[in-house]
mmCIF file of C-alpha atoms in Angstrom:
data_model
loop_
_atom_site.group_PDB
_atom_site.id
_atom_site.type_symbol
_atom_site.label_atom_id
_atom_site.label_comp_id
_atom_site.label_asym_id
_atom_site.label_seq_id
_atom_site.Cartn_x
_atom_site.Cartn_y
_atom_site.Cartn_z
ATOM 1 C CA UNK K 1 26.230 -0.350 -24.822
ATOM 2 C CA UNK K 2 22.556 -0.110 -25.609
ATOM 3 C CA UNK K 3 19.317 0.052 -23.912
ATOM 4 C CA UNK K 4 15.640 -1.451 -24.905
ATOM 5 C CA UNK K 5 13.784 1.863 -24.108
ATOM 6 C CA UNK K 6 10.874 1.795 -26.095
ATOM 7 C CA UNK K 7 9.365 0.640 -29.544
ATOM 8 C CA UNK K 8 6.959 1.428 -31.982
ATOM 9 C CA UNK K 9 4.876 -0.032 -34.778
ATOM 10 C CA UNK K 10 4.510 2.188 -37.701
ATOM 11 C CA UNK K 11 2.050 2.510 -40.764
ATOM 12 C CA UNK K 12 4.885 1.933 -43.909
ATOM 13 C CA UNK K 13 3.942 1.060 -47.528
ATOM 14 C CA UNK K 14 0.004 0.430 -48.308
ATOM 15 C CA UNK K 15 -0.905 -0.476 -44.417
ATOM 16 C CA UNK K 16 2.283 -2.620 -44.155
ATOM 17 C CA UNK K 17 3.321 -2.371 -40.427
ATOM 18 C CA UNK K 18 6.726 -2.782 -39.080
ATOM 19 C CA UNK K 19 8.335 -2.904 -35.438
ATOM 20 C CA UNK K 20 10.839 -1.130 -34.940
ATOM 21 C CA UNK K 21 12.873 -0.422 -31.505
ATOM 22 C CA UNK K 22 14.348 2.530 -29.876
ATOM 23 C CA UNK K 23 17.857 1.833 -28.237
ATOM 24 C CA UNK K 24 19.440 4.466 -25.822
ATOM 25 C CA UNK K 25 23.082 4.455 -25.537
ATOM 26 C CA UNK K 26 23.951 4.771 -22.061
ATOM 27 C CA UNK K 27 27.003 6.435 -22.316
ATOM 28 C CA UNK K 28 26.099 9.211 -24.826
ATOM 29 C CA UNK K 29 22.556 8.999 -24.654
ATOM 30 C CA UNK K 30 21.910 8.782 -28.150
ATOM 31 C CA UNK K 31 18.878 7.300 -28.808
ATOM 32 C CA UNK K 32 19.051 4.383 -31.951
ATOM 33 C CA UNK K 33 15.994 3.447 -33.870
ATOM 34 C CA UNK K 34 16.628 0.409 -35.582
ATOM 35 C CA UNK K 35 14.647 -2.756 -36.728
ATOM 36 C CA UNK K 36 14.781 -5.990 -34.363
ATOM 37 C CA UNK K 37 16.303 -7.676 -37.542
ATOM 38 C CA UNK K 38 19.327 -4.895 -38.204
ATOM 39 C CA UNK K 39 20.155 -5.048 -34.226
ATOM 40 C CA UNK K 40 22.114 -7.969 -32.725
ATOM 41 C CA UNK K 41 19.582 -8.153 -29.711
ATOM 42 C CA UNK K 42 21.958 -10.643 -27.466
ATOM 43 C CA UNK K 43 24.544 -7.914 -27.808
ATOM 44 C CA UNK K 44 22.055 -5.987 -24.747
ATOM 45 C CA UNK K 45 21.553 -7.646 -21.428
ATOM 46 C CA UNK K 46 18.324 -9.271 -21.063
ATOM 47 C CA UNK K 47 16.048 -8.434 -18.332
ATOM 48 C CA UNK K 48 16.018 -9.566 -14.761
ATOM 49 C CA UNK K 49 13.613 -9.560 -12.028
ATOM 50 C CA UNK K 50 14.468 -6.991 -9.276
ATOM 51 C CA UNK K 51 12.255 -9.424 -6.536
ATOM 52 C CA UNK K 52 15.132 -10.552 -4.307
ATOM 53 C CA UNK K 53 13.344 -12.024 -1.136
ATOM 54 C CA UNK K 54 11.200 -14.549 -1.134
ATOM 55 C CA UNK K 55 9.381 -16.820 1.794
ATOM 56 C CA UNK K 56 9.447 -20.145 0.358
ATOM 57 C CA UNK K 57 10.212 -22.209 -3.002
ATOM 58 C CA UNK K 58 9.331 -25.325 -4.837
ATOM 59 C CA UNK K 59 11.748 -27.282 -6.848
ATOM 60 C CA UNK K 60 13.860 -24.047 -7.591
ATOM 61 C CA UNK K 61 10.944 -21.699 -8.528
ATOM 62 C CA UNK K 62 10.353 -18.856 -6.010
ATOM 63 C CA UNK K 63 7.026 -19.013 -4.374
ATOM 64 C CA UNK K 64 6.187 -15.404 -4.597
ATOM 65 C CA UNK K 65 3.401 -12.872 -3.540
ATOM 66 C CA UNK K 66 1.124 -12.028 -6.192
ATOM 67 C CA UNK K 67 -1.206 -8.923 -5.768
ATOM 68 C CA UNK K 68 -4.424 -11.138 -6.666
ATOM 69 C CA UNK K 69 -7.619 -12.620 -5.581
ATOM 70 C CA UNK K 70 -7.190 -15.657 -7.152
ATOM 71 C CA UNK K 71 -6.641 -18.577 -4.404
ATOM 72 C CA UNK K 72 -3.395 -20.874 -4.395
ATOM 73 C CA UNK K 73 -0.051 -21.357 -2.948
ATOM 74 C CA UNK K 74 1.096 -17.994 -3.226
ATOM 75 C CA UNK K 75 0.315 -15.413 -0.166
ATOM 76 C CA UNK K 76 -1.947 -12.036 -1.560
ATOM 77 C CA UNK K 77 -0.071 -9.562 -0.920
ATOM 78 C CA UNK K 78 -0.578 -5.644 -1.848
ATOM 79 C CA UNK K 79 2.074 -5.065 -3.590
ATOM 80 C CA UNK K 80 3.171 -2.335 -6.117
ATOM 81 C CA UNK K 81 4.766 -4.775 -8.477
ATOM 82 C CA UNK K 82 4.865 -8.501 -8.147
ATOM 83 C CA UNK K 83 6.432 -10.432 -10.950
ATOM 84 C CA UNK K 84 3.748 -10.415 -13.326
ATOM 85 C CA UNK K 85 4.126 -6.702 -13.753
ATOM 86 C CA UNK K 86 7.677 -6.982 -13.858
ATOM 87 C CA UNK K 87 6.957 -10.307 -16.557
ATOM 88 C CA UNK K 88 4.744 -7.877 -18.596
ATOM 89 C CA UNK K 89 7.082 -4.350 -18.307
ATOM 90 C CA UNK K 90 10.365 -6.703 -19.557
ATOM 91 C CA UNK K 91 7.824 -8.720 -22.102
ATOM 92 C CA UNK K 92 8.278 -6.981 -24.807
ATOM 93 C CA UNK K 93 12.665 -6.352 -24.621
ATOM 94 C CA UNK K 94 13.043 -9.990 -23.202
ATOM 95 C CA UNK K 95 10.834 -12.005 -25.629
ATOM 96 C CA UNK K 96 13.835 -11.170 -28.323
ATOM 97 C CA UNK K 97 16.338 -13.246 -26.631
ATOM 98 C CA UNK K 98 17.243 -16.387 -27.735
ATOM 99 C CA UNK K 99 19.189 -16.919 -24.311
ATOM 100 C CA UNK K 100 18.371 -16.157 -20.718
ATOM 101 C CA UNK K 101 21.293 -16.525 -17.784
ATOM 102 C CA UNK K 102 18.877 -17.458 -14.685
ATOM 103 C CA UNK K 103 20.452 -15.370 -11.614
ATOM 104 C CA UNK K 104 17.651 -16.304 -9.569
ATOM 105 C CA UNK K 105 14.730 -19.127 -8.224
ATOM 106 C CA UNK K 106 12.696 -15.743 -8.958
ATOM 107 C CA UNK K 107 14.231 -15.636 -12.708
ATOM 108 C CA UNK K 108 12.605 -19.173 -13.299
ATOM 109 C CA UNK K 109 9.061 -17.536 -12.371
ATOM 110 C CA UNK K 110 9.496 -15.056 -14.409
ATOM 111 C CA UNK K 111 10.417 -17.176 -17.649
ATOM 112 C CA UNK K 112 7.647 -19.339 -16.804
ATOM 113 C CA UNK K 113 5.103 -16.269 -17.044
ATOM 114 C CA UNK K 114 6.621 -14.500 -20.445
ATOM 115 C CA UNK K 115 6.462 -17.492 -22.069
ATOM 116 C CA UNK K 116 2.711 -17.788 -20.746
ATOM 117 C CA UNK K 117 2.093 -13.848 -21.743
ATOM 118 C CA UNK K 118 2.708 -15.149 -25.129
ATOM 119 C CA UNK K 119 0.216 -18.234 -25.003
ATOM 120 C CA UNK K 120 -2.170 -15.478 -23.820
ATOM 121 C CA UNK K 121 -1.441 -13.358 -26.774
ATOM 122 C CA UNK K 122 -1.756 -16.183 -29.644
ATOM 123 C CA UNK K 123 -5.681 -17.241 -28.171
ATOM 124 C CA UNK K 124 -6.322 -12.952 -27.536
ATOM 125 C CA UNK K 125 -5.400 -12.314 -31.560
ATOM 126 C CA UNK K 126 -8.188 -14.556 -32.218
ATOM 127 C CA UNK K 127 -10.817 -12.078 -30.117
ATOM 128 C CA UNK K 128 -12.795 -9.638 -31.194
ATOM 129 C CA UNK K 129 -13.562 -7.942 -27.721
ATOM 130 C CA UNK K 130 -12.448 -8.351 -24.229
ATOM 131 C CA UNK K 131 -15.501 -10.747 -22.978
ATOM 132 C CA UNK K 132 -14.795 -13.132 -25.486
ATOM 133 C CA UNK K 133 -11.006 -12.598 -24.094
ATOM 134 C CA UNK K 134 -11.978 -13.229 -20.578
ATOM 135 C CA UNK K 135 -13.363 -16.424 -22.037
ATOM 136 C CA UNK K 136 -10.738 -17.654 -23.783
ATOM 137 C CA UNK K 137 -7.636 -16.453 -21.024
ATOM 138 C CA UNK K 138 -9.979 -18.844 -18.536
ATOM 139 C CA UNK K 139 -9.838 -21.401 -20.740
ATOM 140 C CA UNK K 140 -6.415 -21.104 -21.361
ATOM 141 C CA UNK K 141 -5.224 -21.121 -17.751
ATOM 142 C CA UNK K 142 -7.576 -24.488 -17.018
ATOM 143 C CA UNK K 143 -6.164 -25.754 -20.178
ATOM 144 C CA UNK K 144 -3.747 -29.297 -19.713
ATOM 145 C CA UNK K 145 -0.379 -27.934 -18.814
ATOM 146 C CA UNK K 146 3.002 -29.480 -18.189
ATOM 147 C CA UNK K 147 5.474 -29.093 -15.020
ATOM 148 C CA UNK K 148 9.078 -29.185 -14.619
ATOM 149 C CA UNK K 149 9.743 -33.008 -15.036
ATOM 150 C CA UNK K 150 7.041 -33.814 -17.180
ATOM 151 C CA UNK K 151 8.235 -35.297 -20.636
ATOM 152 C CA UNK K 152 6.816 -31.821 -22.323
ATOM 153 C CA UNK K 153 7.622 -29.328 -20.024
ATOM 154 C CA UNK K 154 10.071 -27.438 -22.432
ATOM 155 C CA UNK K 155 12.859 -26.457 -19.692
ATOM 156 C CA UNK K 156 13.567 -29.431 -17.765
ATOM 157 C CA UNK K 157 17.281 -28.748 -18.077
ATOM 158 C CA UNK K 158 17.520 -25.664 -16.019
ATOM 159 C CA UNK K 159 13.711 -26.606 -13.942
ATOM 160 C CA UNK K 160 14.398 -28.771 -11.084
ATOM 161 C CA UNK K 161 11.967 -31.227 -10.658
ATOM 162 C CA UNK K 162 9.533 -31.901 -8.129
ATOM 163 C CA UNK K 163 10.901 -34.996 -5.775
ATOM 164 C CA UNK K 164 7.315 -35.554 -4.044
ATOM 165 C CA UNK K 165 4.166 -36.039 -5.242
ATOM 166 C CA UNK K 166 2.951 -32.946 -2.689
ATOM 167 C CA UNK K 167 5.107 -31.142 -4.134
ATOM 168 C CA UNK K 168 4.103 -31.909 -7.637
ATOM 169 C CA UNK K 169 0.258 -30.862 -6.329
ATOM 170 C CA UNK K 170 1.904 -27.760 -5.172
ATOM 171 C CA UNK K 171 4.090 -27.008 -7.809
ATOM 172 C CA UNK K 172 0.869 -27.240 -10.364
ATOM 173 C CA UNK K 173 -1.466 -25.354 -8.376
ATOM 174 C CA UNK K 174 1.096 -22.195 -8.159
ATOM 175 C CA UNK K 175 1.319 -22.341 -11.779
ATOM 176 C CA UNK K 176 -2.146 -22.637 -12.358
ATOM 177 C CA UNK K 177 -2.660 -19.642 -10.032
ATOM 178 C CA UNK K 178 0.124 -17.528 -12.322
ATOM 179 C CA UNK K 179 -1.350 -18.349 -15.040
ATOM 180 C CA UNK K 180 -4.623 -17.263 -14.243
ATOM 181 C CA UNK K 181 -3.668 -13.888 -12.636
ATOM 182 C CA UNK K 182 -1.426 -13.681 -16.042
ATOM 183 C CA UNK K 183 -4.347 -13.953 -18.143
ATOM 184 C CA UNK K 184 -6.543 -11.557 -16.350
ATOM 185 C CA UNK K 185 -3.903 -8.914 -16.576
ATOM 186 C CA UNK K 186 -3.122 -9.326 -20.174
ATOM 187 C CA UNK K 187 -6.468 -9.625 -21.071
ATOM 188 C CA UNK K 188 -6.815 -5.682 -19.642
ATOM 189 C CA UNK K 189 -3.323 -4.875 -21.107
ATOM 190 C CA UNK K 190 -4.872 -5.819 -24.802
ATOM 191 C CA UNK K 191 -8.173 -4.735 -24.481
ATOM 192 C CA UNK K 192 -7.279 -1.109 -23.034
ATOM 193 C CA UNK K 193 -8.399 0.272 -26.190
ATOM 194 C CA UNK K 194 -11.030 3.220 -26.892
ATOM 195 C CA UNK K 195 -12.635 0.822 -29.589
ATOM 196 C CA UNK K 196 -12.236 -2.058 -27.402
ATOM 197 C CA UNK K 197 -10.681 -3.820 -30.392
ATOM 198 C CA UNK K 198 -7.587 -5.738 -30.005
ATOM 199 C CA UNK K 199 -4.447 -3.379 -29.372
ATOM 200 C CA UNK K 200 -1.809 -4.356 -31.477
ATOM 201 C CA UNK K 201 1.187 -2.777 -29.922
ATOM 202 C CA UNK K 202 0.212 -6.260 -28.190
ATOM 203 C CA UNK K 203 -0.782 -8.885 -30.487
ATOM 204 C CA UNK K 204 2.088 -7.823 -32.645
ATOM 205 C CA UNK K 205 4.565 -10.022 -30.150
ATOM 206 C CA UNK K 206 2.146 -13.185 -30.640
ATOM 207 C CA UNK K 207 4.227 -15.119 -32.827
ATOM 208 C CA UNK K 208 7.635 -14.040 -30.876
ATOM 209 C CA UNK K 209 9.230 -16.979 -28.698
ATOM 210 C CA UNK K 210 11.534 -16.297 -25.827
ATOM 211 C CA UNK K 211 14.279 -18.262 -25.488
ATOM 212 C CA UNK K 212 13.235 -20.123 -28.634
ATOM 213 C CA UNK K 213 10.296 -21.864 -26.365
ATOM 214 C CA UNK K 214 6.771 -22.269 -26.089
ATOM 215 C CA UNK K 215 4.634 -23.984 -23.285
ATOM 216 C CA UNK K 216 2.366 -25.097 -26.197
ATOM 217 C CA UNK K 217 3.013 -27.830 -28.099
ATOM 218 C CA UNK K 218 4.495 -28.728 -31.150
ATOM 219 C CA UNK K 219 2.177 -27.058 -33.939
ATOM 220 C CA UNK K 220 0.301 -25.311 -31.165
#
């Protein structure tokens, strides 16, 4: 069996860039580097968060501590990694899989936020430095959004949702909390550049979908 370790994006033909992935095997340890294409990623187990207590829920999404400043329903807590980091460490493994098995009320937070990560990336290819990123992750996270139940929310199947109209208030301010911690992180995560250009090792995953989703809309 094989492990997502790493992966790179290399220079090929006349600028043409390519991803390709390096797979350890974890029996020999023979490392595999392979395109995403030549690879059968749903042969490897996807990625799962490692959060297994948490104080309360709502609908059956984990209400979890988030190491921020920015107010809502979930506590501040200081916190060596919360499930954005663990959303952003996995992104770039889990946003190849066309299936997810939730284990978890914390799994469904964790969708929720790669598939944001990847909202953030589409309006952050479109910036030419990280002000004009700040700008446009802001936006993004005060931007009309959908919750589990709503007619565009795009997993109502496996999203329970919310039976009161408190908890619908709740259930939208948590998310708009997550996605405005998510933003500000990714926006750093891009723009950690010396030229303070775009990094690409980033954008590259823009157009990726996990689990065949997108919180955006159709054409979006």
């Amino acid at each position: 069996m094989f492990r997502w370790v790493s992966y790179g994006i290399f220079n090929l033909n006349r600028g043409h860039t390519d991803l390709f992935f390096f797979l350890k095997n974890i029996n020999t340890n023979l490392i595999l580097v392979t395109k995403p294409a030549a690879f059968h990623i749903n042969t490897m187990p996807a990625y799962h968060s490692q959060i297994k207590e948490f104080p309360t829920q709502v609908g059956n999404m984990a209400i979890l501590p988030l190491r921020t400043q920015v107010r809502g329903p979930a506590p501040s807590a200081n916190v060596d990694n919360d499930i954005i980091d663990e959303s952003l460490y996995f992104f770039k493994a889990n946003v190849f899989f066309r299936t997810y098995e939730i284990k978890s009320e914390v799994d469904r937070v964790l969708i929720y936020v790669t598939l944001f990560i990847t909202e953030c990336l589409k309006r952050l290819n479109r910036c030419t430095n990280k002000g004009q990123g700040q700008q446009e992750m802001y936006s993004l996270a005060i931007s009309k959004f959908d919750i589990p139940g709503d007619a565009g929310f795009p997993l109502n199947a496996v999203y329970a949702k919310p039976q009161t109209a408190q908890d619908s208030d709740l259930m939208r301010q948590y998310l708009l909390q997550l996605r405005h911690e998510t933003g500000n992180r990714v926006v750093e995560k891009v723009f950690n550049t010396e030229d303070g250009k775009p990094n690409k090792w980033w954008t590259s995953f823009a157009k990726k979908k996990f689990m065949e989703k997108s919180l955006a809309g159709p054409g979006q």
